[in-house]
Amino acid sequence: MSKAQWIWYFGDYELYHSLKLHSRREEFGFEYPPFWSMKTPYPTVSFEKEYRSEKADIVRVVSRHKAYFEVDGVRHPVNADVEIPAGEHKVVVNTIAVSGLPSIYINSEYLVTDDTWTANNNTVGSSLPVGTWEVYDSPDSDPEEFPFLYETKTPVKSTKVSEGILYDFGREMYGIIRIEGVSPDANLRVIYGESPEEAIDPENALIRETVTGKDCYALAPRAFRYVCVGSDGKEPRSVTADYEYLPLEDKASFTCSRRIIKDIWDTCAYTLHLNSREFFLDGIKRDRWCWSGDAYQSFMANNYLFFDPEITKRTILALLGKPPYEQNVNTITDYSMLLIIGTYEYYYATGDKKFLESCYPRLRGLYEFMNGRTDAKGYICQVDGDWIFIDWADMDKGGPICAEQILFWKCRNSLADIADVVGAAKDAKRYRNEADDLRRSIMRDYWREERGVFVDCHTTGRENVTRHANIFAVLFGFVAERRARRILRTVMTDETVPPITTPYFTFFELCALCKSGKLTAAQKKIESYWGGMISLGATSIWEKFDPRAEWTGHLEMYGMKYGCSLCHAWGGGPIYLLGRYCLGVYPTSVGYKTYAVEPSLGLYRHIEGTVPLPDGGSVTVCMDREKCTVLSDRRGGVLRLKGKEYKIPKGRKVTVKL
Amino acid sequence: MSKAQWIWYFGDYELYHSLKLHSRREEFGFEYPPFWSMKTPYPTVSFEKEYRSEKADIVRVVSRHKAYFEVDGVRHPVNADVEIPAGEHKVVVNTIAVSGLPSIYINSEYLVTDDTWTANNNTVGSSLPVGTWEVYDSPDSDPEEFPFLYETKTPVKSTKVSEGILYDFGREMYGIIRIEGVSPDANLRVIYGESPEEAIDPENALIRETVTGKDCYALAPRAFRYVCVGSDGKEPRSVTADYEYLPLEDKASFTCSRRIIKDIWDTCAYTLHLNSREFFLDGIKRDRWCWSGDAYQSFMANNYLFFDPEITKRTILALLGKPPYEQNVNTITDYSMLLIIGTYEYYYATGDKKFLESCYPRLRGLYEFMNGRTDAKGYICQVDGDWIFIDWADMDKGGPICAEQILFWKCRNSLADIADVVGAAKDAKRYRNEADDLRRSIMRDYWREERGVFVDCHTTGRENVTRHANIFAVLFGFVAERRARRILRTVMTDETVPPITTPYFTFFELCALCKSGKLTAAQKKIESYWGGMISLGATSIWEKFDPRAEWTGHLEMYGMKYGCSLCHAWGGGPIYLLGRYCLGVYPTSVGYKTYAVEPSLGLYRHIEGTVPLPDGGSVTVCMDREKCTVLSDRRGGVLRLKGKEYKIPKGRKVTVKL
């Protein structure tokens, strides 16, 4: 029998913690709820299980919400010992929660709460395997509290400034500021900053708080590197931080002949750590929200750093919400699509069919919502309340835009793949037909064979070309190799086409370049762009970076002096790029049943690194111009070098001379 | 400008209090959540208003949940003073609540929260006029607390019994038991009883609690007339009750030549009071839940006792829930139908078009759910998770049953009427066509012209006849007068057809009899059935009554020794029957714009009584065999007597000699 764990209705843990998370944003002294609609856990949940006991057994259902415990049709109280005779039993725990997350825990000899239970919301057809997480494994643990760990950090430096004392914690951080040894009479003003400038600018700093009345304080968890504490009384005896984090293990590493790359890689890894919390956040300071487009990129990096399926699943469930579907994810149409695409990619990396089965009705619900918002020609267009984002970039949005349609094509195919996995063959056929129809329309309306480009929009006559649609076409295999090679020439390496300016889309661009064999282009960009931030002292990767900007220019964004997040998850892209295209590790069938290692030095003289594999495994690659060595603890690998393939035996090094 | 009130998203107050209410059931020492699915308030709500201020004004948004206050696009904190200059403004308050009910309060010179605001859940198309209730009129009042009042009651008698001391509060009651002057060491066992037998039977009493550790207690509000307190220490110094109630005003009265009728009427009124709480409950002791079929009858009695639109609206909203519609109301198909029918009847009595407009999308959602569950012939049949109830009675349920189809016909017509009111003419036409199609099918399949009856079921060949379908056919005007008269003879007054045994359906039967001119049959039943309980000492009307039963037989039900509720809302039927058919008051157009007074003595020598009218009005009728006097404070009335009509002038008595 497995270890007892708290159980809840599938997905409701994520909705509950998403609500908590999204209620924490603050800005210039006011609270800042999101502008999209959020969902709650089901308040009424019935947990069910059939089992057999060899002997009479005492069973106690632990529940913090109102509930009864029904054994073979007879009701008993919860939080009390109930004797159950030996034999076959059907047990039901019916709960109601006015607030919070209905969840229960049983740990008896023959009956424990674990993932073999099902739960329903008292409607027919809602029965699903329960949600659970092994960290909640005792009657005292509480699924309404997220299992963060804490570590005390002291400032590396403190400086007297006109605003008070400026504490520097040495690197970007997220945690609880503790202030001790002050007078209850004193008014303390605490200003948080990712930069020292921000921490001493009470007018423009995004996060600040004034407290009084106590002799010590533990403030709400927030992001900072610098904190300035000003007091109208005596100075605090001590200011420390409880660093708040989720203990995700780095299972990867990367070094190469260029020293800066290790710094970049480590900083990317730290940036991902800070943003890997209840869910993948976009950034830890300003909005602290969960955005599907950012999360999609984090899913990719996750597989090359932690390979933690839990955080990807939690993020998918938080973003996916539950019926009714009346809005796109984060209100953004492309983000709904990326969520469906990312969910299939999660499956492809992990082989987690059970997750797809439980999610499928919701994915379909989200898809149908989008599908009900196409124009007469079947294109996704802007309908009331939708945000057609793609990127912060000038684009001809005078009609349905090409990048959105290509993404929709990919989304339909991903949903078809998902439908196939869960045995919904009829659905799969429909989605695939819809994808094929859309592909034909896109090629007819947006593709310019003579120029070898996709235009943004086909209805305005402007024939404007941006990189976005063309990058998606290459990245998602919308065009076959010959046309992809043409696009590489006509758009992706054509400097007259306006460059991508956001790190978000730069990641897609670099993926498409790597996919097209242009690893060196990605390596150059990593060094100039990511390396540029590092050389300016960044301890985590920023939301945006323009090498030509002044220092204050790096800090400002969205019209706010310190609006730019200096710790943004999408900066973690090199983790994926270097693991996927430099070390060259990728699955060639579902769940890494088979996988390839296809390393490539590109600009580097030698590379050495480890990439995680499912189930705690890993593969280590070491390569220079003379030879390549691979060691993996998982079966099914094949080393691909210069058109040749070498089987990678489990647990034994394979070395190939070059 | 109107008085400032707390505001919330339409219907969410009701969902929140419904969740609280439905989490309070307990039985034999365990908690007892409902077996249906419940809904929560939206956690993210934006409140909006455009207004004009003559001068600069300080505005403070009071919110107990996280929120910001946006004025003309600029965000400010809540719970803080914000100066707004003179001029035209658009204000938005965007809130998020991890639990509870998002709601806000503003009371400034030019801006107050009232029913002119709208709220949305951050999705397009969700904007509705806000919900509000004038009792929440100060910044300190809290819409998460229901505004009950309390009154101290002392027992009229206390008796030493082997279980402790039995306190008799003299009549059925709902409230907080306070026990004072006990030792913290003592274990106190408190047993609640609607009968003395129950209060001294710790094994079988439904509600009981054991407490220890304090010298005084205030227990959770519960129903009782008797309370037995047993202690292993000294006796309590005092046991009292805080009677918990909603201050609804009795606006009606009824007396007649038979003394017992006044007792019956008063007891019915008290029974309704006790069950009129957050919503109309079915009964106050056992399940304390809100059931649509019971509530439908309470709506009818409400209009003849309190004429309080608020409790009817609250009950409709709590039962109606919100999308997605995946289940019938209380899981019962006929209860979904009665909710739609009752909602139109609420409108007909009050003229409250605004309420219909806000409800309409939900009513349609509920209807579409039912409509998706018909068989190939278009009949409502039993589908997984549905409960085809109609009544606790033997009926041929071998196929779709007639009573359910007739109710569905009525439901379709009611929804068509609602659609017409809200301007959805196309919907109305569709629903009406669907009703007409159904009517033709029912007449073809269930009507037996030769026998003059509707049979229960047309697929089993049993040709069984019960009263239920026939009563609905008469009551809801499914058959025209000639056939209704036939049914009266062939079914309703035919003693070979099995009698109705539940008070629930007895009410429909009496309504149908009165409608068919058989007031005396109703009067006889009121005296024998309701009078029978009174003569046994009932202080409130019971869930069921069989005059032939022993005393203990009155108490038991559902296989439990004290399972019968001795205070059941559906017992309030005589309030409606006597007001509607004896005093004869009823609207003849929407909102009592016109109304009739058509009194009838039936068995009584004289009658005298008052019936409430909308907007606090009332009409008083006094009649004996010689003359009839009517006084009304509302225009539009007409007195109908012996085929003649007399205008009822506002505020002036009209007397007609007979």
Tab-separated table of C-alpha atoms in Angstrom, chain B residues 184-482:
chain	number	residue	atom	x	y	z
B	184	PRO	CA	-15.726	23.766	33.447
B	185	ASP	CA	-15.033	20.217	34.693
B	186	ALA	CA	-18.523	19.037	33.914
B	187	ASN	CA	-19.427	17.207	30.714
B	188	LEU	CA	-22.723	18.552	29.476
B	189	ARG	CA	-24.821	16.596	27.067
B	190	VAL	CA	-27.399	18.696	25.259
B	191	ILE	CA	-30.160	16.924	23.369
B	192	TYR	CA	-32.532	18.860	21.151
B	193	GLY	CA	-36.082	17.751	20.511
B	194	GLU	CA	-39.084	18.983	18.621
B	195	SER	CA	-40.935	16.543	20.903
B	196	PRO	CA	-40.184	15.750	24.565
B	197	GLU	CA	-39.602	12.132	23.562
B	198	GLU	CA	-36.804	13.152	21.224
B	199	ALA	CA	-35.142	15.444	23.764
B	200	ILE	CA	-34.721	12.613	26.274
B	201	ASP	CA	-33.639	9.974	23.756
B	202	PRO	CA	-29.884	10.432	23.286
B	203	GLU	CA	-29.652	7.462	20.938
B	204	ASN	CA	-32.259	8.579	18.452
B	205	ALA	CA	-32.425	12.349	18.755
B	206	LEU	CA	-31.142	13.870	15.538
B	207	ILE	CA	-29.401	16.865	17.079
B	208	ARG	CA	-27.177	16.594	20.127
B	209	GLU	CA	-23.908	17.947	21.362
B	210	THR	CA	-21.589	17.278	24.253
B	211	VAL	CA	-19.535	20.190	25.592
B	212	THR	CA	-17.031	20.670	28.360
B	213	GLY	CA	-14.323	23.032	29.563
B	214	LYS	CA	-16.237	26.291	30.059
B	215	ASP	CA	-18.558	27.785	32.645
B	216	CYS	CA	-21.003	29.040	30.046
B	217	TYR	CA	-21.888	28.087	26.507
B	218	ALA	CA	-23.626	29.591	23.505
B	219	LEU	CA	-24.317	26.689	21.155
B	220	ALA	CA	-24.803	26.736	17.401
B	221	PRO	CA	-28.286	27.879	16.286
B	222	ARG	CA	-30.643	24.929	15.919
B	223	ALA	CA	-34.320	24.012	15.982
B	224	PHE	CA	-36.114	22.730	19.083
B	225	ARG	CA	-38.987	23.127	21.392
B	226	TYR	CA	-37.436	20.968	24.100
B	227	VAL	CA	-33.837	20.800	25.220
B	228	CYS	CA	-32.519	18.289	27.711
B	229	VAL	CA	-29.270	19.190	29.456
B	230	GLY	CA	-27.508	16.392	31.323
B	231	SER	CA	-24.456	17.062	33.426
B	232	ASP	CA	-22.030	14.959	35.413
B	233	GLY	CA	-21.507	18.028	37.600
B	234	LYS	CA	-23.930	20.522	39.067
B	235	GLU	CA	-26.991	21.658	37.204
B	236	PRO	CA	-26.776	24.791	35.073
B	237	ARG	CA	-27.805	27.999	36.765
B	238	SER	CA	-29.764	28.948	33.673
B	239	VAL	CA	-30.686	27.665	30.252
B	240	THR	CA	-32.130	30.215	27.836
B	241	ALA	CA	-32.418	30.615	24.100
B	242	ASP	CA	-31.544	33.453	21.755
B	243	TYR	CA	-34.400	33.098	19.295
B	244	GLU	CA	-32.821	33.784	15.895
B	245	TYR	CA	-35.105	35.227	13.258
B	246	LEU	CA	-35.533	37.375	10.209
B	247	PRO	CA	-37.907	40.254	10.980
B	248	LEU	CA	-40.531	39.616	8.326
B	249	GLU	CA	-43.765	41.402	8.991
B	250	ASP	CA	-47.061	39.511	8.935
B	251	LYS	CA	-49.227	41.625	6.704
B	252	ALA	CA	-52.136	39.232	6.606
B	253	SER	CA	-54.750	37.775	8.901
B	254	PHE	CA	-57.676	35.437	8.660
B	255	THR	CA	-60.541	34.636	10.973
B	256	CYS	CA	-63.882	33.043	10.338
B	257	SER	CA	-66.840	31.562	12.070
B	258	ARG	CA	-64.857	28.477	12.989
B	259	ARG	CA	-62.503	29.178	15.868
B	260	ILE	CA	-60.020	26.431	14.997
B	261	ILE	CA	-59.304	28.086	11.653
B	262	LYS	CA	-57.692	31.058	13.338
B	263	ASP	CA	-55.429	28.685	15.308
B	264	ILE	CA	-54.577	26.860	12.109
B	265	TRP	CA	-53.882	30.075	10.259
B	266	ASP	CA	-51.705	31.481	13.067
B	267	THR	CA	-49.778	28.232	13.361
B	268	CYS	CA	-49.222	28.170	9.601
B	269	ALA	CA	-47.971	31.748	9.766
B	270	TYR	CA	-45.573	30.895	12.597
B	271	THR	CA	-44.367	27.843	10.687
B	272	LEU	CA	-43.618	30.017	7.678
B	273	HIS	CA	-41.800	32.527	9.882
B	274	LEU	CA	-39.537	29.849	11.287
B	275	ASN	CA	-38.735	28.570	7.808
B	276	SER	CA	-38.217	32.022	6.279
B	277	ARG	CA	-34.541	32.591	6.837
B	278	GLU	CA	-31.673	33.133	4.404
B	279	PHE	CA	-34.030	31.360	2.034
B	280	PHE	CA	-37.224	29.397	2.352
B	281	LEU	CA	-36.201	26.188	4.081
B	282	ASP	CA	-38.159	22.972	3.881
B	283	GLY	CA	-37.968	22.447	7.637
B	284	ILE	CA	-35.792	23.892	10.365
B	285	LYS	CA	-34.630	20.800	12.243
B	286	ARG	CA	-33.520	17.864	10.159
B	287	ASP	CA	-32.079	18.918	6.847
B	288	ARG	CA	-32.407	22.728	7.009
B	289	TRP	CA	-31.792	22.774	3.274
B	290	CYS	CA	-33.422	24.770	0.522
B	291	TRP	CA	-35.522	22.601	-1.817
B	292	SER	CA	-37.088	24.038	-4.923
B	293	GLY	CA	-40.419	22.175	-4.713
B	294	ASP	CA	-40.962	23.247	-1.122
B	295	ALA	CA	-39.780	26.745	-1.953
B	296	TYR	CA	-42.272	26.995	-4.821
B	297	GLN	CA	-45.107	26.543	-2.349
B	298	SER	CA	-43.499	29.011	0.067
B	299	PHE	CA	-43.375	31.626	-2.723
B	300	MET	CA	-47.149	31.260	-3.016
B	301	ALA	CA	-47.734	31.541	0.736
B	302	ASN	CA	-45.268	34.472	0.963
B	303	ASN	CA	-47.454	36.543	-1.359
B	304	TYR	CA	-50.390	36.031	1.024
B	305	LEU	CA	-48.498	36.607	4.296
B	306	PHE	CA	-45.423	38.860	4.015
B	307	PHE	CA	-45.418	39.790	0.344
B	308	ASP	CA	-41.664	40.058	0.760
B	309	PRO	CA	-40.002	40.008	-2.654
B	310	GLU	CA	-36.489	39.770	-1.170
B	311	ILE	CA	-36.806	36.281	0.287
B	312	THR	CA	-38.362	34.927	-2.896
B	313	LYS	CA	-35.588	36.451	-5.001
B	314	ARG	CA	-32.901	35.182	-2.649
B	315	THR	CA	-34.369	31.694	-2.764
B	316	ILE	CA	-34.607	31.705	-6.568
B	317	LEU	CA	-30.992	32.843	-6.898
B	318	ALA	CA	-29.669	30.306	-4.401
B	319	LEU	CA	-31.495	27.478	-6.183
B	320	LEU	CA	-30.654	28.702	-9.668
B	321	GLY	CA	-26.897	28.650	-9.062
B	322	LYS	CA	-24.747	29.643	-12.009
B	323	PRO	CA	-23.227	28.101	-15.132
B	324	PRO	CA	-22.174	25.523	-16.036
B	325	TYR	CA	-25.516	23.730	-15.694
B	326	GLU	CA	-24.618	20.087	-15.130
B	327	GLN	CA	-27.330	19.014	-12.740
B	328	ASN	CA	-30.973	19.612	-11.927
B	329	VAL	CA	-31.883	21.832	-9.000
B	330	ASN	CA	-31.528	19.639	-5.878
B	331	THR	CA	-30.849	16.933	-8.536
B	332	ILE	CA	-34.642	16.795	-9.126
B	333	THR	CA	-35.933	17.417	-12.638
B	334	ASP	CA	-39.383	18.597	-11.520
B	335	TYR	CA	-37.695	20.992	-9.086
B	336	SER	CA	-35.800	22.650	-11.954
B	337	MET	CA	-39.129	23.109	-13.716
B	338	LEU	CA	-40.879	24.503	-10.635
B	339	LEU	CA	-38.045	26.996	-10.233
B	340	ILE	CA	-38.603	28.374	-13.745
B	341	ILE	CA	-42.371	28.395	-13.254
B	342	GLY	CA	-41.988	30.045	-9.838
B	343	THR	CA	-39.678	32.712	-11.251
B	344	TYR	CA	-42.300	33.759	-13.774
B	345	GLU	CA	-44.956	33.736	-11.050
B	346	TYR	CA	-42.715	35.958	-8.932
B	347	TYR	CA	-42.596	38.386	-11.840
B	348	TYR	CA	-46.332	38.212	-12.384
B	349	ALA	CA	-46.970	39.095	-8.745
B	350	THR	CA	-44.372	41.879	-8.503
B	351	GLY	CA	-43.718	43.234	-12.012
B	352	ASP	CA	-39.970	43.022	-11.245
B	353	LYS	CA	-38.656	42.998	-14.808
B	354	LYS	CA	-35.096	43.872	-13.780
B	355	PHE	CA	-34.830	40.612	-11.843
B	356	LEU	CA	-35.997	38.592	-14.839
B	357	GLU	CA	-33.490	40.339	-17.083
B	358	SER	CA	-30.605	39.479	-14.777
B	359	CYS	CA	-31.775	35.881	-14.274
B	360	TYR	CA	-32.704	35.086	-17.839
B	361	PRO	CA	-29.333	33.696	-19.074
B	362	ARG	CA	-29.235	31.341	-16.088
B	363	LEU	CA	-32.840	30.238	-16.469
B	364	ARG	CA	-32.105	29.499	-20.107
B	365	GLY	CA	-28.968	27.573	-19.113
B	366	LEU	CA	-30.948	25.440	-16.698
B	367	TYR	CA	-33.642	24.867	-19.298
B	368	GLU	CA	-31.137	23.831	-21.962
B	369	PHE	CA	-29.671	21.317	-19.519
B	370	MET	CA	-33.099	19.716	-19.060
B	371	ASN	CA	-33.930	20.002	-22.716
B	372	GLY	CA	-30.802	18.014	-23.554
B	373	ARG	CA	-32.171	15.089	-21.546
B	374	THR	CA	-35.326	14.167	-23.427
B	375	ASP	CA	-35.931	10.852	-25.140
B	376	ALA	CA	-36.518	10.256	-28.858
B	377	LYS	CA	-40.157	11.332	-28.496
B	378	GLY	CA	-39.184	14.537	-26.713
B	379	TYR	CA	-40.252	13.401	-23.245
B	380	ILE	CA	-38.316	14.178	-20.088
B	381	CYS	CA	-37.050	10.844	-18.875
B	382	GLN	CA	-34.751	9.652	-16.143
B	383	VAL	CA	-31.127	10.217	-17.155
B	384	ASP	CA	-28.101	9.457	-14.973
B	385	GLY	CA	-28.028	11.652	-11.912
B	386	ASP	CA	-31.605	12.913	-12.342
B	387	TRP	CA	-34.289	12.316	-9.787
B	388	ILE	CA	-37.799	12.267	-11.248
B	389	PHE	CA	-39.631	12.978	-8.011
B	390	ILE	CA	-43.159	14.436	-8.404
B	391	ASP	CA	-44.210	12.966	-5.029
B	392	TRP	CA	-43.566	10.208	-2.522
B	393	ALA	CA	-46.261	8.016	-4.079
B	394	ASP	CA	-46.705	4.776	-5.977
B	395	MET	CA	-46.743	5.650	-9.632
B	396	ASP	CA	-46.025	3.705	-12.804
B	397	LYS	CA	-42.486	4.934	-13.431
B	398	GLY	CA	-41.724	2.271	-16.051
B	399	GLY	CA	-41.208	4.999	-18.636
B	400	PRO	CA	-41.491	8.776	-18.913
B	401	ILE	CA	-44.300	9.819	-16.556
B	402	CYS	CA	-47.151	12.084	-17.451
B	403	ALA	CA	-46.995	14.465	-14.483
B	404	GLU	CA	-43.394	15.327	-15.387
B	405	GLN	CA	-44.315	16.062	-19.011
B	406	ILE	CA	-47.199	18.328	-18.052
B	407	LEU	CA	-44.899	20.198	-15.715
B	408	PHE	CA	-42.371	20.486	-18.541
B	409	TRP	CA	-45.083	21.902	-20.780
B	410	LYS	CA	-45.852	24.494	-18.110
B	411	CYS	CA	-42.137	25.173	-17.651
B	412	ARG	CA	-41.671	25.805	-21.377
B	413	ASN	CA	-44.576	28.213	-21.411
B	414	SER	CA	-43.264	30.015	-18.335
B	415	LEU	CA	-39.839	30.382	-19.917
B	416	ALA	CA	-41.507	31.654	-23.101
B	417	ASP	CA	-43.363	34.235	-20.991
B	418	ILE	CA	-40.105	35.238	-19.333
B	419	ALA	CA	-38.364	35.495	-22.708
B	420	ASP	CA	-41.140	37.780	-23.914
B	421	VAL	CA	-40.729	40.041	-20.895
B	422	VAL	CA	-36.974	40.408	-21.407
B	423	GLY	CA	-37.403	41.021	-25.126
B	424	ALA	CA	-36.082	37.678	-26.371
B	425	ALA	CA	-38.940	37.190	-28.817
B	426	LYS	CA	-37.144	34.561	-30.878
B	427	ASP	CA	-36.440	32.434	-27.815
B	428	ALA	CA	-40.033	32.867	-26.671
B	429	LYS	CA	-41.340	31.596	-29.965
B	430	ARG	CA	-39.076	28.579	-29.822
B	431	TYR	CA	-40.068	27.668	-26.254
B	432	ARG	CA	-43.742	28.108	-27.068
B	433	ASN	CA	-43.455	25.891	-30.136
B	434	GLU	CA	-41.689	23.288	-28.031
B	435	ALA	CA	-44.491	23.491	-25.484
B	436	ASP	CA	-47.131	23.084	-28.192
B	437	ASP	CA	-45.347	20.060	-29.668
B	438	LEU	CA	-45.133	18.510	-26.235
B	439	ARG	CA	-48.797	19.165	-25.567
B	440	ARG	CA	-49.805	17.339	-28.734
B	441	SER	CA	-47.611	14.363	-27.812
B	442	ILE	CA	-48.971	14.204	-24.273
B	443	MET	CA	-52.578	14.288	-25.459
B	444	ARG	CA	-51.821	11.571	-27.991
B	445	ASP	CA	-49.889	9.280	-25.645
B	446	TYR	CA	-51.203	9.855	-22.119
B	447	TRP	CA	-54.790	11.085	-22.430
B	448	ARG	CA	-57.558	8.461	-22.414
B	449	GLU	CA	-60.582	10.196	-23.830
B	450	GLU	CA	-62.868	7.248	-23.089
B	451	ARG	CA	-61.930	7.248	-19.386
B	452	GLY	CA	-61.350	10.995	-19.061
B	453	VAL	CA	-57.968	10.514	-17.385
B	454	PHE	CA	-54.258	10.935	-17.891
B	455	VAL	CA	-52.392	7.683	-17.266
B	456	ASP	CA	-49.025	7.693	-15.468
B	457	CYS	CA	-47.083	6.080	-18.257
B	458	HIS	CA	-47.817	5.161	-21.862
B	459	THR	CA	-45.050	2.680	-22.510
B	460	THR	CA	-45.727	-0.046	-19.938
B	461	GLY	CA	-49.290	-0.889	-20.976
B	462	ARG	CA	-50.387	-0.775	-17.324
B	463	GLU	CA	-52.665	2.207	-17.889
B	464	ASN	CA	-52.287	3.125	-14.221
B	465	VAL	CA	-53.975	6.309	-13.026
B	466	THR	CA	-52.794	8.452	-10.111
B	467	ARG	CA	-53.972	11.892	-9.168
B	468	HIS	CA	-50.718	13.716	-9.836
B	469	ALA	CA	-50.726	14.285	-13.592
B	470	ASN	CA	-54.433	14.994	-13.513
B	471	ILE	CA	-54.021	17.564	-10.753
B	472	PHE	CA	-51.237	19.315	-12.688
B	473	ALA	CA	-53.367	19.265	-15.850
B	474	VAL	CA	-56.136	21.122	-14.031
B	475	LEU	CA	-53.928	23.380	-11.926
B	476	PHE	CA	-51.718	24.604	-14.756
B	477	GLY	CA	-54.514	24.876	-17.300
B	478	PHE	CA	-53.095	22.129	-19.482
B	479	VAL	CA	-56.658	21.064	-20.295
B	480	ALA	CA	-59.534	23.397	-21.050
B	481	GLU	CA	-62.503	23.725	-18.741
B	482	ARG	CA	-64.621	20.894	-20.117
